[in-house]
XYZ file of C-alpha atoms in Angstrom:
278
model
C 31.584 51.933 122.403
C 34.935 52.325 124.146
C 36.151 49.611 126.455
C 37.665 50.504 129.812
C 40.989 48.767 130.203
C 42.282 48.317 133.740
C 46.046 48.137 133.816
C 48.012 46.965 136.779
C 51.014 48.911 137.915
C 54.263 46.976 137.492
C 54.932 44.876 140.555
C 58.411 46.379 140.993
C 56.901 49.867 141.229
C 54.349 48.698 143.778
C 57.013 47.019 145.892
C 59.227 50.105 145.815
C 56.285 52.257 146.808
C 55.440 49.998 149.753
C 59.047 49.928 150.922
C 59.351 53.713 150.707
C 56.117 54.136 152.658
C 57.276 51.836 155.461
C 60.735 53.380 155.660
C 59.302 56.904 155.821
C 57.399 56.193 159.025
C 59.152 57.912 161.955
C 58.651 54.898 164.226
C 60.342 52.657 161.659
C 63.367 54.941 161.402
C 63.574 55.307 165.183
C 63.345 51.527 165.614
C 66.086 50.906 163.051
C 68.290 53.501 164.724
C 67.837 51.960 168.162
C 68.555 48.464 166.852
C 71.708 49.720 165.159
C 72.862 51.131 168.503
C 72.491 47.797 170.333
C 75.800 46.250 169.134
C 77.590 49.570 169.712
C 76.416 49.796 173.313
C 77.239 46.135 173.891
C 80.722 46.656 172.474
C 81.291 49.686 174.693
C 80.079 47.775 177.741
C 82.325 44.781 177.038
C 85.308 47.060 176.341
C 84.789 48.911 179.637
C 84.381 45.634 181.534
C 87.581 44.314 179.956
C 89.479 47.475 180.838
C 88.320 47.132 184.455
C 89.421 43.501 184.609
C 85.899 42.065 184.896
C 86.096 39.623 181.992
C 86.268 36.677 184.373
C 82.523 36.938 185.003
C 81.504 36.584 181.375
C 80.005 33.344 180.118
C 79.154 31.694 176.782
C 79.339 33.923 173.729
C 80.028 36.956 175.917
C 83.296 35.400 177.103
C 84.368 34.698 173.519
C 83.627 38.262 172.392
C 86.326 39.735 174.635
C 89.240 40.542 172.331
C 87.392 38.823 169.490
C 85.506 41.659 167.809
C 84.044 39.712 164.880
C 81.929 37.774 167.350
C 80.176 40.916 168.563
C 77.556 41.001 165.755
C 76.743 37.317 166.343
C 76.427 37.912 170.077
C 74.288 41.017 169.548
C 71.940 39.272 167.106
C 71.525 36.276 169.414
C 70.568 38.612 172.273
C 68.248 40.735 170.123
C 66.459 37.649 168.819
C 65.161 36.987 172.328
C 62.833 40.021 172.225
C 63.925 43.112 170.254
C 63.829 41.632 166.755
C 60.585 39.661 167.326
C 59.050 42.898 168.611
C 60.207 44.668 165.456
C 58.702 42.004 163.199
C 55.436 42.018 165.133
C 55.133 45.808 164.985
C 55.771 45.867 161.239
C 53.172 43.148 160.657
C 50.704 44.994 162.883
C 51.119 48.169 160.834
C 50.853 46.281 157.540
C 47.201 45.240 157.882
C 45.739 46.125 161.278
C 47.304 49.581 161.144
C 45.919 50.226 157.659
C 42.503 49.032 158.837
C 42.624 51.296 161.886
C 43.317 54.306 159.665
C 40.555 53.320 157.240
C 42.905 52.875 154.271
C 42.661 49.104 154.017
C 39.015 49.216 152.880
C 39.984 51.369 149.917
C 42.728 48.929 148.985
C 40.339 45.987 149.163
C 37.794 47.778 146.984
C 40.383 48.660 144.353
C 40.796 46.341 141.315
C 43.766 44.621 142.920
C 44.026 40.935 143.711
C 43.861 40.108 147.405
C 46.879 37.841 147.089
C 48.856 40.595 145.365
C 47.953 43.056 148.112
C 48.999 40.635 150.844
C 52.241 39.834 149.015
C 53.120 43.523 148.798
C 52.436 44.043 152.507
C 54.456 40.933 153.395
C 57.307 42.206 151.216
C 57.408 45.444 153.189
C 57.543 43.579 156.494
C 60.204 41.140 155.277
C 62.373 43.853 153.704
C 62.485 46.122 156.736
C 63.152 43.139 159.008
C 66.082 42.140 156.804
C 67.366 45.729 156.829
C 67.192 45.782 160.634
C 69.185 42.557 160.975
C 71.811 43.590 158.409
C 72.125 46.986 160.062
C 72.790 45.339 163.408
C 75.335 43.033 161.786
C 77.105 45.980 160.127
C 77.309 48.127 163.249
C 78.334 45.034 165.195
C 81.249 44.340 162.848
C 82.447 47.939 162.918
C 82.060 48.266 166.688
C 83.640 44.886 167.344
C 86.733 45.560 165.267
C 87.210 49.094 166.605
C 86.389 48.487 170.262
C 87.398 44.872 170.870
C 90.030 44.289 168.206
C 90.899 41.222 166.206
C 91.193 40.696 162.470
C 89.498 37.302 162.456
C 87.412 35.082 164.699
C 88.343 32.724 167.508
C 85.693 30.004 167.500
C 84.251 28.116 170.441
C 86.211 25.085 169.201
C 89.488 26.935 169.736
C 90.336 27.472 166.060
C 91.016 30.811 164.409
C 89.244 31.936 161.250
C 90.490 34.642 158.864
C 88.474 37.808 158.343
C 86.563 36.646 155.252
C 85.560 33.359 156.888
C 84.495 35.259 159.997
C 82.458 37.582 157.782
C 80.774 34.517 156.285
C 79.810 33.324 159.779
C 78.241 36.717 160.511
C 76.287 36.540 157.247
C 75.018 33.036 158.068
C 73.896 34.307 161.474
C 72.115 37.291 159.930
C 70.252 35.115 157.423
C 69.263 32.568 160.070
C 68.039 35.238 162.493
C 66.115 36.953 159.689
C 64.361 33.703 158.801
C 63.330 33.142 162.420
C 61.953 36.683 162.718
C 60.110 36.245 159.419
C 58.437 33.152 160.879
C 57.090 35.107 163.844
C 56.159 38.026 161.573
C 54.105 35.632 159.416
C 52.092 34.637 162.479
C 51.736 38.311 163.386
C 50.554 39.079 159.846
C 47.895 36.381 160.169
C 46.683 37.933 163.428
C 46.857 41.364 161.811
C 44.470 40.206 159.093
C 41.783 39.492 161.718
C 41.856 42.736 163.680
C 42.071 46.483 163.291
C 43.977 46.996 166.544
C 47.779 46.861 166.031
C 48.410 46.521 169.769
C 46.543 43.199 169.804
C 48.884 41.887 167.113
C 51.972 42.860 169.107
C 50.605 41.399 172.351
C 49.620 38.082 170.731
C 52.969 37.761 168.953
C 55.077 38.491 172.021
C 52.751 36.291 174.076
C 53.512 33.446 171.668
C 57.246 34.010 172.199
C 56.926 34.089 175.988
C 54.614 31.072 176.194
C 56.869 29.089 173.853
C 59.868 29.893 176.047
C 58.030 28.841 179.207
C 56.802 25.571 177.687
C 60.284 24.788 176.373
C 61.671 25.151 179.900
C 59.353 22.456 181.332
C 60.978 19.005 180.931
C 57.634 17.183 181.059
C 56.555 19.050 177.924
C 59.573 18.193 175.781
C 57.230 16.599 173.246
C 56.004 20.100 172.386
C 59.446 21.366 171.383
C 59.165 20.517 167.657
C 56.168 22.843 167.249
C 57.325 25.783 169.380
C 58.400 28.829 167.396
C 61.355 29.545 169.718
C 62.766 26.012 169.830
C 65.693 26.608 167.475
C 66.451 30.232 168.273
C 69.467 29.223 170.350
C 70.917 27.292 167.386
C 72.751 30.519 166.488
C 75.522 29.360 168.824
C 76.369 26.611 166.311
C 77.760 29.287 163.991
C 80.736 29.888 166.299
C 81.816 26.250 166.191
C 84.374 24.888 163.760
C 83.188 23.072 161.804
C 79.605 24.304 161.926
C 77.054 21.771 163.124
C 74.403 22.260 160.437
C 71.761 19.920 161.887
C 70.194 22.357 164.402
C 70.375 25.221 161.886
C 68.643 23.224 159.138
C 65.993 22.014 161.586
C 65.371 25.572 162.760
C 65.185 26.807 159.184
C 62.610 24.179 158.241
C 60.527 24.983 161.305
C 60.600 28.664 160.382
C 59.503 27.848 156.826
C 56.562 25.880 158.219
C 55.480 28.890 160.274
C 55.873 31.094 157.198
C 53.585 28.825 155.182
C 51.020 28.493 157.980
C 50.948 32.191 158.812
C 50.835 33.234 155.169
C 48.049 30.756 154.386
C 45.894 31.963 157.286
C 46.443 35.596 156.336
C 45.576 34.879 152.696
C 42.397 32.977 153.568
C 41.285 35.867 155.754
C 42.086 38.463 153.076
C 39.874 36.603 150.576
C 36.816 37.190 152.765
C 37.686 40.525 154.347
C 35.744 43.620 153.253
C 37.316 46.286 155.387
């Protein structure tokens, strides 16, 4: 009597397949293209404002960006992290599970001889990879646009010191990694919500609602005791990257908070996947 042997596909092949599938979706490509345009449009706007002599009205990072092109990607990422990048992460997480369920393909995956944890890990990999690509793409177009439109071969920090090009590039990379981690944290929550529903729009609404509610609660002084558990608490710590030396405390705290959300969101999604049948 012959024995049926079930062989798993190599994990690298599965991950490549998932990444190709996500990147082939028109909405993913359109979203990446629009995000890549954000730093370009910001650079053009700042360059026009500078040419018209309106730089006196700029504040914060925007004021530093004028004539300081290497700051443009940091400024663009800090602005996009307020809504555009969280929206991207939420949409990807919504498509990963709720979208598959809505199209009826998730049931087939759950019935296949594939571990639930492995399936969730592959879906999470797709979300995390495309989010990272989006952030790095914004950083790249921001660097190119900043140097070409605003000039500068280094970075003038908020502390008044000048950094050479390679050090400035390192600051941009730190910003990109920090922003990616924060978006991953929200995407993990979105993935947990996505595991409970077959309606992608619900996932997006809940995720963005969490961002908005967290921002509102953080703005109320009487509720300061809630700050340590709000997902948006450390999003403004990106500004520490433009100081010299960098104040690592807020960045480390924000990173740890994001890791906590990653663990919580991933655990909830995994527990739901163990009992889900369609």
